[in-house]
mmCIF file of C-alpha atoms in Angstrom:
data_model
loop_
_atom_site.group_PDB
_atom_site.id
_atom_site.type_symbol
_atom_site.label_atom_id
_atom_site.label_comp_id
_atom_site.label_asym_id
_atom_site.label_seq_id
_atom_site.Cartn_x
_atom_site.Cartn_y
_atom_site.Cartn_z
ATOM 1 C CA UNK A 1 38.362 -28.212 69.068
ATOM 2 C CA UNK A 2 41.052 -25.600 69.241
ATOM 3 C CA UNK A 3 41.820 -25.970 72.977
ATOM 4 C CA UNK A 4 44.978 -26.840 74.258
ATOM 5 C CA UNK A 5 45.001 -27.939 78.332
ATOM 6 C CA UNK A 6 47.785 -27.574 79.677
ATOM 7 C CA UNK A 7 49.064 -28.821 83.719
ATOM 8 C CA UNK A 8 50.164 -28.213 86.452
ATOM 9 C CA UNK A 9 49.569 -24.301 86.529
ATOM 10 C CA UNK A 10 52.718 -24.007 88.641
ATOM 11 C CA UNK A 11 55.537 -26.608 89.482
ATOM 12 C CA UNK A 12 58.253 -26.426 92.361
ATOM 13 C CA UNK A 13 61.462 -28.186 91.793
ATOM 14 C CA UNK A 14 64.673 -28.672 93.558
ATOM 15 C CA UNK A 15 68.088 -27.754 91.467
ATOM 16 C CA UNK A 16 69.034 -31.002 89.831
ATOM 17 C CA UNK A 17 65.263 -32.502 89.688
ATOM 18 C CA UNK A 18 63.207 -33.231 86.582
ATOM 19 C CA UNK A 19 60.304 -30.838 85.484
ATOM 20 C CA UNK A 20 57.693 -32.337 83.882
ATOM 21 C CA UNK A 21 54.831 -30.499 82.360
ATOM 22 C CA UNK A 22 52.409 -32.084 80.442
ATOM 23 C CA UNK A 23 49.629 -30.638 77.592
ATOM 24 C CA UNK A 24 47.005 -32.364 75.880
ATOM 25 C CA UNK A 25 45.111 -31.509 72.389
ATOM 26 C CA UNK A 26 41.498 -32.284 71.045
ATOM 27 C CA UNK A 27 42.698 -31.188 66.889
ATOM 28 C CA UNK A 28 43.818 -34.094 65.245
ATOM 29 C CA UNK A 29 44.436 -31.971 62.563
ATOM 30 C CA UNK A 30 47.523 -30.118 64.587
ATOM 31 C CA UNK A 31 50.657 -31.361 63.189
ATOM 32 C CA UNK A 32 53.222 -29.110 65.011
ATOM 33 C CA UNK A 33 54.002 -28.713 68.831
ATOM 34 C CA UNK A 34 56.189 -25.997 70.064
ATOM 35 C CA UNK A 35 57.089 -25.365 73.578
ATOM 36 C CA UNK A 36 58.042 -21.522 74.519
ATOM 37 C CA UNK A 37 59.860 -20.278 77.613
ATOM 38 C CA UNK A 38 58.891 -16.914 78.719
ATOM 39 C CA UNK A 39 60.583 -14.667 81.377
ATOM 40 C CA UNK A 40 58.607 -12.084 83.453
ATOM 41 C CA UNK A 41 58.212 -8.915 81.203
ATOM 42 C CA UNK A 42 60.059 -10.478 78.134
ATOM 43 C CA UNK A 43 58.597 -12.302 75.174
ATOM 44 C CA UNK A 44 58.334 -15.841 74.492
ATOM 45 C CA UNK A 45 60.911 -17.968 73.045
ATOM 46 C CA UNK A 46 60.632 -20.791 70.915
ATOM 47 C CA UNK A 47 62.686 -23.731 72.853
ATOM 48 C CA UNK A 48 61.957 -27.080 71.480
ATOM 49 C CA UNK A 49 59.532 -28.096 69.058
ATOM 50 C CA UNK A 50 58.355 -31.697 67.766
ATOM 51 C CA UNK A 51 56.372 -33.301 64.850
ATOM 52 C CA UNK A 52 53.937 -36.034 65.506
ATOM 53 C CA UNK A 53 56.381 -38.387 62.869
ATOM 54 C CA UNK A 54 58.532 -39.149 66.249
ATOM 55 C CA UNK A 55 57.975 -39.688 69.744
ATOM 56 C CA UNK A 56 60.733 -38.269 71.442
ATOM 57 C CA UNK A 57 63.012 -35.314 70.210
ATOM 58 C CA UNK A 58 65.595 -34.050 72.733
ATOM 59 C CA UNK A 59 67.853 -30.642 72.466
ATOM 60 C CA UNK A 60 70.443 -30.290 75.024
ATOM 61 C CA UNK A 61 68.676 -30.907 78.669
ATOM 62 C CA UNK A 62 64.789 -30.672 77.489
ATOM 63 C CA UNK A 63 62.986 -33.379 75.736
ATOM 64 C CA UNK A 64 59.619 -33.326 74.277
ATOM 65 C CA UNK A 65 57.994 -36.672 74.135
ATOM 66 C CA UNK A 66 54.961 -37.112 71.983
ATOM 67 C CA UNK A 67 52.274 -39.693 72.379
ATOM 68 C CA UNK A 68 49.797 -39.034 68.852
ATOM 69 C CA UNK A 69 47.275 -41.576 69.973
ATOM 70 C CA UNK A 70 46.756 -39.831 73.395
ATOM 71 C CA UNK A 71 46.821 -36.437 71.645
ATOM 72 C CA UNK A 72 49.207 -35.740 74.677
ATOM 73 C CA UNK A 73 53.128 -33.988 74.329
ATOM 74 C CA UNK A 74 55.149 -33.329 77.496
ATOM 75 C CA UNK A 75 58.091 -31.327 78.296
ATOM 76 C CA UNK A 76 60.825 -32.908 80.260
ATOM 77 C CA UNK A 77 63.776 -30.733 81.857
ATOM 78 C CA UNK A 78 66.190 -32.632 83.409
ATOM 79 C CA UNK A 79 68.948 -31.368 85.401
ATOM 80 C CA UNK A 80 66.881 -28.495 86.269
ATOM 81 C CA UNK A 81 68.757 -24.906 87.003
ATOM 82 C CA UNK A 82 67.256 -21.887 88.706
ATOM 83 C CA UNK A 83 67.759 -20.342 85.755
ATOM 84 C CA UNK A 84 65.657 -22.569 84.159
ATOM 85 C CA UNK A 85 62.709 -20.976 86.294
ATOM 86 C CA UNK A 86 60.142 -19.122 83.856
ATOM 87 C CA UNK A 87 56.834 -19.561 82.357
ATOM 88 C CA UNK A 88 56.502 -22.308 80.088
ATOM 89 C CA UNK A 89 54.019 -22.642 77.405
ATOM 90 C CA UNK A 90 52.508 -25.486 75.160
ATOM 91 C CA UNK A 91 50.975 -24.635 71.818
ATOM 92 C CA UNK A 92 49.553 -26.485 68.638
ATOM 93 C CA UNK A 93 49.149 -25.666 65.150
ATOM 94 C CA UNK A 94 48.999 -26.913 61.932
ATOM 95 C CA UNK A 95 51.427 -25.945 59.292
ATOM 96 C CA UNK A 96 50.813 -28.124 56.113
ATOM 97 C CA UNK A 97 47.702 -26.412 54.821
ATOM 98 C CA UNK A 98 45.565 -23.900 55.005
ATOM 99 C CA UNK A 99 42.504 -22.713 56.987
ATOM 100 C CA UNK A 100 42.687 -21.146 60.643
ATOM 101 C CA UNK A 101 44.700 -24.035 62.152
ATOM 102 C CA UNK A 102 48.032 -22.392 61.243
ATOM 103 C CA UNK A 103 47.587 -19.993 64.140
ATOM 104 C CA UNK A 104 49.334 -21.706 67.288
ATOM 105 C CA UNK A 105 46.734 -22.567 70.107
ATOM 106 C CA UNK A 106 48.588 -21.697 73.582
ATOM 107 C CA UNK A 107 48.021 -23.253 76.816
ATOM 108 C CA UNK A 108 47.850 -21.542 79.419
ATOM 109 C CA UNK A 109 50.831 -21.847 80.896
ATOM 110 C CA UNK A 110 53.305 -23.091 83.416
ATOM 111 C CA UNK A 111 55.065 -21.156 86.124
ATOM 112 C CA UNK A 112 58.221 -23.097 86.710
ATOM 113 C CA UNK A 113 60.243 -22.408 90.148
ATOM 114 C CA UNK A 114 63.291 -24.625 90.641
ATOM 115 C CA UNK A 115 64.749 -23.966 93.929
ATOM 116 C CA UNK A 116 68.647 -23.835 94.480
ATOM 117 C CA UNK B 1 69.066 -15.845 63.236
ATOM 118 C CA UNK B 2 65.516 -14.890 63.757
ATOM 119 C CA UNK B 3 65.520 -12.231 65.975
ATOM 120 C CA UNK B 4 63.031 -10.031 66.114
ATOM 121 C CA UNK B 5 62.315 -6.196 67.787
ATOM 122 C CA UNK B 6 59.811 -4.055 69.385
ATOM 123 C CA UNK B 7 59.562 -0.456 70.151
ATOM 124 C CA UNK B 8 59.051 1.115 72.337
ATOM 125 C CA UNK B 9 59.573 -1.466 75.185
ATOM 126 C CA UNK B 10 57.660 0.184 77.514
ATOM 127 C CA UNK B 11 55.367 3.439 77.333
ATOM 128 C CA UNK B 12 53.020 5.473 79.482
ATOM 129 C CA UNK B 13 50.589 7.681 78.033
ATOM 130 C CA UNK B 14 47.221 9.691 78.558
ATOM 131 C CA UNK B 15 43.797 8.352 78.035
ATOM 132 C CA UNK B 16 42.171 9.352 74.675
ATOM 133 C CA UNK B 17 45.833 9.622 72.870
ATOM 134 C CA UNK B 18 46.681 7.075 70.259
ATOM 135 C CA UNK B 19 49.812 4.986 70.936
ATOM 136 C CA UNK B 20 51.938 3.156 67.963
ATOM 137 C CA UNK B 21 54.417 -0.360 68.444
ATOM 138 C CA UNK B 22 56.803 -0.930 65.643
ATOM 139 C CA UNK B 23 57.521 -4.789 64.802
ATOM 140 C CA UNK B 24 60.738 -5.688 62.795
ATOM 141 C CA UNK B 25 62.289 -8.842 61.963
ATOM 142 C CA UNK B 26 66.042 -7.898 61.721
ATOM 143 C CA UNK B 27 67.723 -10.698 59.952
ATOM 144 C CA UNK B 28 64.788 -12.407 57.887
ATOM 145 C CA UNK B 29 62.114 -11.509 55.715
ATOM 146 C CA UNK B 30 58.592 -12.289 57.648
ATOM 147 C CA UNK B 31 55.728 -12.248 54.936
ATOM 148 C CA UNK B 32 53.618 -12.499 57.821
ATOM 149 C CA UNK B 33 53.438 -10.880 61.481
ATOM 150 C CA UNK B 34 51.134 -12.355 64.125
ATOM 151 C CA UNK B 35 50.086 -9.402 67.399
ATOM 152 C CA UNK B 36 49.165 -10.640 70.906
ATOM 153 C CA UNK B 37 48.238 -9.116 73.849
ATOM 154 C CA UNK B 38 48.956 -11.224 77.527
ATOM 155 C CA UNK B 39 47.733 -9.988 80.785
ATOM 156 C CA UNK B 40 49.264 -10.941 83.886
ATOM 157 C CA UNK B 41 49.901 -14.376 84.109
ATOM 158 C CA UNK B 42 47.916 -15.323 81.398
ATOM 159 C CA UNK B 43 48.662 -17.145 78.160
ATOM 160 C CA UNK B 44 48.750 -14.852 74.604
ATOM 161 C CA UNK B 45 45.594 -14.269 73.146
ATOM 162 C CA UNK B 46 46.100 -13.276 69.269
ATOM 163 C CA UNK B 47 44.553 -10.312 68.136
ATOM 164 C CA UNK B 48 45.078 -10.166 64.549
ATOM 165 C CA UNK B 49 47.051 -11.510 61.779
ATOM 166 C CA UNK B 50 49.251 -9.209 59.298
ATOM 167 C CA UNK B 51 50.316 -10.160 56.063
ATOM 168 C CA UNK B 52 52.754 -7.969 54.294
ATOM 169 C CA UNK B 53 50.640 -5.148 51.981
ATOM 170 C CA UNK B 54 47.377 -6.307 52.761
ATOM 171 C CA UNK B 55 45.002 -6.258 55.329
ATOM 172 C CA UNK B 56 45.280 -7.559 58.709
ATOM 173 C CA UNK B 57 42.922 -10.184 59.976
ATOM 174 C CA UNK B 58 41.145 -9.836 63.486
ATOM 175 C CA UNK B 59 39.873 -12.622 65.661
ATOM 176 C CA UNK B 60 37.120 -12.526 67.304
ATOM 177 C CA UNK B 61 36.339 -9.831 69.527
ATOM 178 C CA UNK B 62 38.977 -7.496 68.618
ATOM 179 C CA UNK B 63 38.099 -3.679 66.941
ATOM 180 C CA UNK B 64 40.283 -3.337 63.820
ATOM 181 C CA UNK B 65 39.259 0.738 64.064
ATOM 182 C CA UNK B 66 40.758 0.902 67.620
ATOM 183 C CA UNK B 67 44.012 -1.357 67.292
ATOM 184 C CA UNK B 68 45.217 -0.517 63.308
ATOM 185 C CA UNK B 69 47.682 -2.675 61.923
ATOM 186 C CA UNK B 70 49.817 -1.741 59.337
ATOM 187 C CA UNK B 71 52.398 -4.372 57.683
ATOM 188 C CA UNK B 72 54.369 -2.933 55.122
ATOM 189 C CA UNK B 73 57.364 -3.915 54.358
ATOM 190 C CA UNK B 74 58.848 -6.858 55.181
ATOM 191 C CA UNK B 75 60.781 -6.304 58.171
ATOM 192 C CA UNK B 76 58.076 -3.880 59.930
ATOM 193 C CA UNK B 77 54.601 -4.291 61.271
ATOM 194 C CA UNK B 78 53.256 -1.376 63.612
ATOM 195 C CA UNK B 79 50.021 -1.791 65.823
ATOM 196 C CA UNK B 80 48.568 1.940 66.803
ATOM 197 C CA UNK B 81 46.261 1.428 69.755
ATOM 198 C CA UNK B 82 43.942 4.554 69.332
ATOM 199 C CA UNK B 83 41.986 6.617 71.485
ATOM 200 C CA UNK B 84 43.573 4.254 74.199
ATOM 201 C CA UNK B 85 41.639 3.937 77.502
ATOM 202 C CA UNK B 86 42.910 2.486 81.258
ATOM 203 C CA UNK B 87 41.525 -1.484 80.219
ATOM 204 C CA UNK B 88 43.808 -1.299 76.995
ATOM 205 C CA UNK B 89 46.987 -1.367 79.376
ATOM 206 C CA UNK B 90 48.196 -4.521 78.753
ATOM 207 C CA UNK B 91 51.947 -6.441 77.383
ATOM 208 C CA UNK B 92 51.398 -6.225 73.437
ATOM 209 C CA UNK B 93 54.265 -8.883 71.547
ATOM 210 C CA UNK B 94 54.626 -9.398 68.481
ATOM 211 C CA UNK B 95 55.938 -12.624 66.409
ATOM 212 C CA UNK B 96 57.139 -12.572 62.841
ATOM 213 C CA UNK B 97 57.537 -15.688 60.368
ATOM 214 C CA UNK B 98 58.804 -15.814 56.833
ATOM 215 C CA UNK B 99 55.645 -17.634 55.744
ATOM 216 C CA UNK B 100 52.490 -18.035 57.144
ATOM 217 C CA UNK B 101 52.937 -21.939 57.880
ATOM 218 C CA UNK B 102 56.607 -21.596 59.490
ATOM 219 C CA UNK B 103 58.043 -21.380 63.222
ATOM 220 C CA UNK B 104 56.601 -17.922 65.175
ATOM 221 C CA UNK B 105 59.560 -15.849 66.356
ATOM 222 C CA UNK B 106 58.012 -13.775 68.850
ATOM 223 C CA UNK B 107 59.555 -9.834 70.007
ATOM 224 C CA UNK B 108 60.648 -9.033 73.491
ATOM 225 C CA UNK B 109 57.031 -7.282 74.089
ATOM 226 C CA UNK B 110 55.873 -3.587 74.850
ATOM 227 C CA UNK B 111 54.154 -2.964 78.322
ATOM 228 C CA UNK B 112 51.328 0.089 77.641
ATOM 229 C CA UNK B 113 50.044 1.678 80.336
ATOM 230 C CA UNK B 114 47.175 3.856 79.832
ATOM 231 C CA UNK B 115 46.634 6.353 82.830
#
């Protein structure tokens, strides 16, 4: 119940494309979804985060959209840079009570490569 | 805002000696610290949960008597791997919050390697 699945592994895009990555959670209870962006050797870093009240929040060139009866969020970055390329993580928590679900449930990760 | 530190970045040391990160949240209070350890190309696993002047709390799996976590003020968490061995090398980060229920703000990390 604590499992977050998260796809593709690894995603090539040209300069200029789209990169979608998509995750998908079995806790109805969650009731926060941050995505992080982590370069190699550094830590994460929180980059957009949404609450399942909307479906869509967008900051700048990435856009989470949320779909609560799936239990599915997805990252969108449009425009993509090289710089852009990193590992990109999904996680899940729940932050209006307490219990064990405040601790953020990771996926696993995508390895993002956009080609100039 | 939000930023938080870790110390050393890197280190190598010995098998057997004990080896201690420092956390610190430099511009915010963070009643509570979370500690993670990654391996390559893998997603965080948390070890343990720190709450400023108590007791940390381990998940599953992890020895409180060989990683000791110490939270006590609220700026600084420290995580002393002990006795450390080769299969302990690993990227240790930290992430800091001002409450328990508010956004993780995680530090750049601290690669150990244990020869």
């Amino acid at each position: 119940q604590q499992q977050v699945k998260q796809s593709p592994q690894s995603l090539i895009v040209q300069k200029g494309g789209i990169s979608i990555i998509n995750c998908a959670y079995e806790n109805t209870a969650f009731d926060y979804f941050p995505w992080y962006q982590q370069f190699p050797g550094k830590g994460p870093a929180l980059l957009i985060a949404i609450r399942p009240d909307v479906s869509e929040k967008k900051e700048g060139r990435f856009t989470i959209s949320f779909n609560k009866s799936a239990k599915q969020f997805s990252l969108h970055i449009m425009d993509s840079q090289p710089g852009d390329s990193a590992t990109y993580f999904c996680a899940a928590s729940r932050r209006n009570s307490g219990g064990s679900n405040y601790k953020l449930t990771f996926g696993k990760g995508t390895l993002l490569t956009v080609n100039p | 805002g939000a930023v938080v530190s870790q110390h050393p970045s890197r280190v190598i040391c010995k098998s057997g000696t004990s080896v201690k990160i420092e956390c610190r949240s430099l511009d915010f209070q963070a009643t509570t610290m979370f500690w993670y350890r990654q391996f390559p190309k893998q997603s965080l696993m948390l070890m343990a949960t720190s709450n400023e002047g108590s007791k940390a709390t381990y998940e599953q799996g992890v020895e409180k008597d060989k990683f000791l976590i110490n939270h006590a003020s609220l700026t600084l968490s420290t995580l002393t791997v002990t006795s450390a061995h080769p299969e302990d090398s690993s990227f240790y980060i930290c992430s800091a919050s001002r409450t328990i229920l508010e956004t993780q703000y995680f530090g750049p990390g601290t690669r150990l390697l244990v020869l």
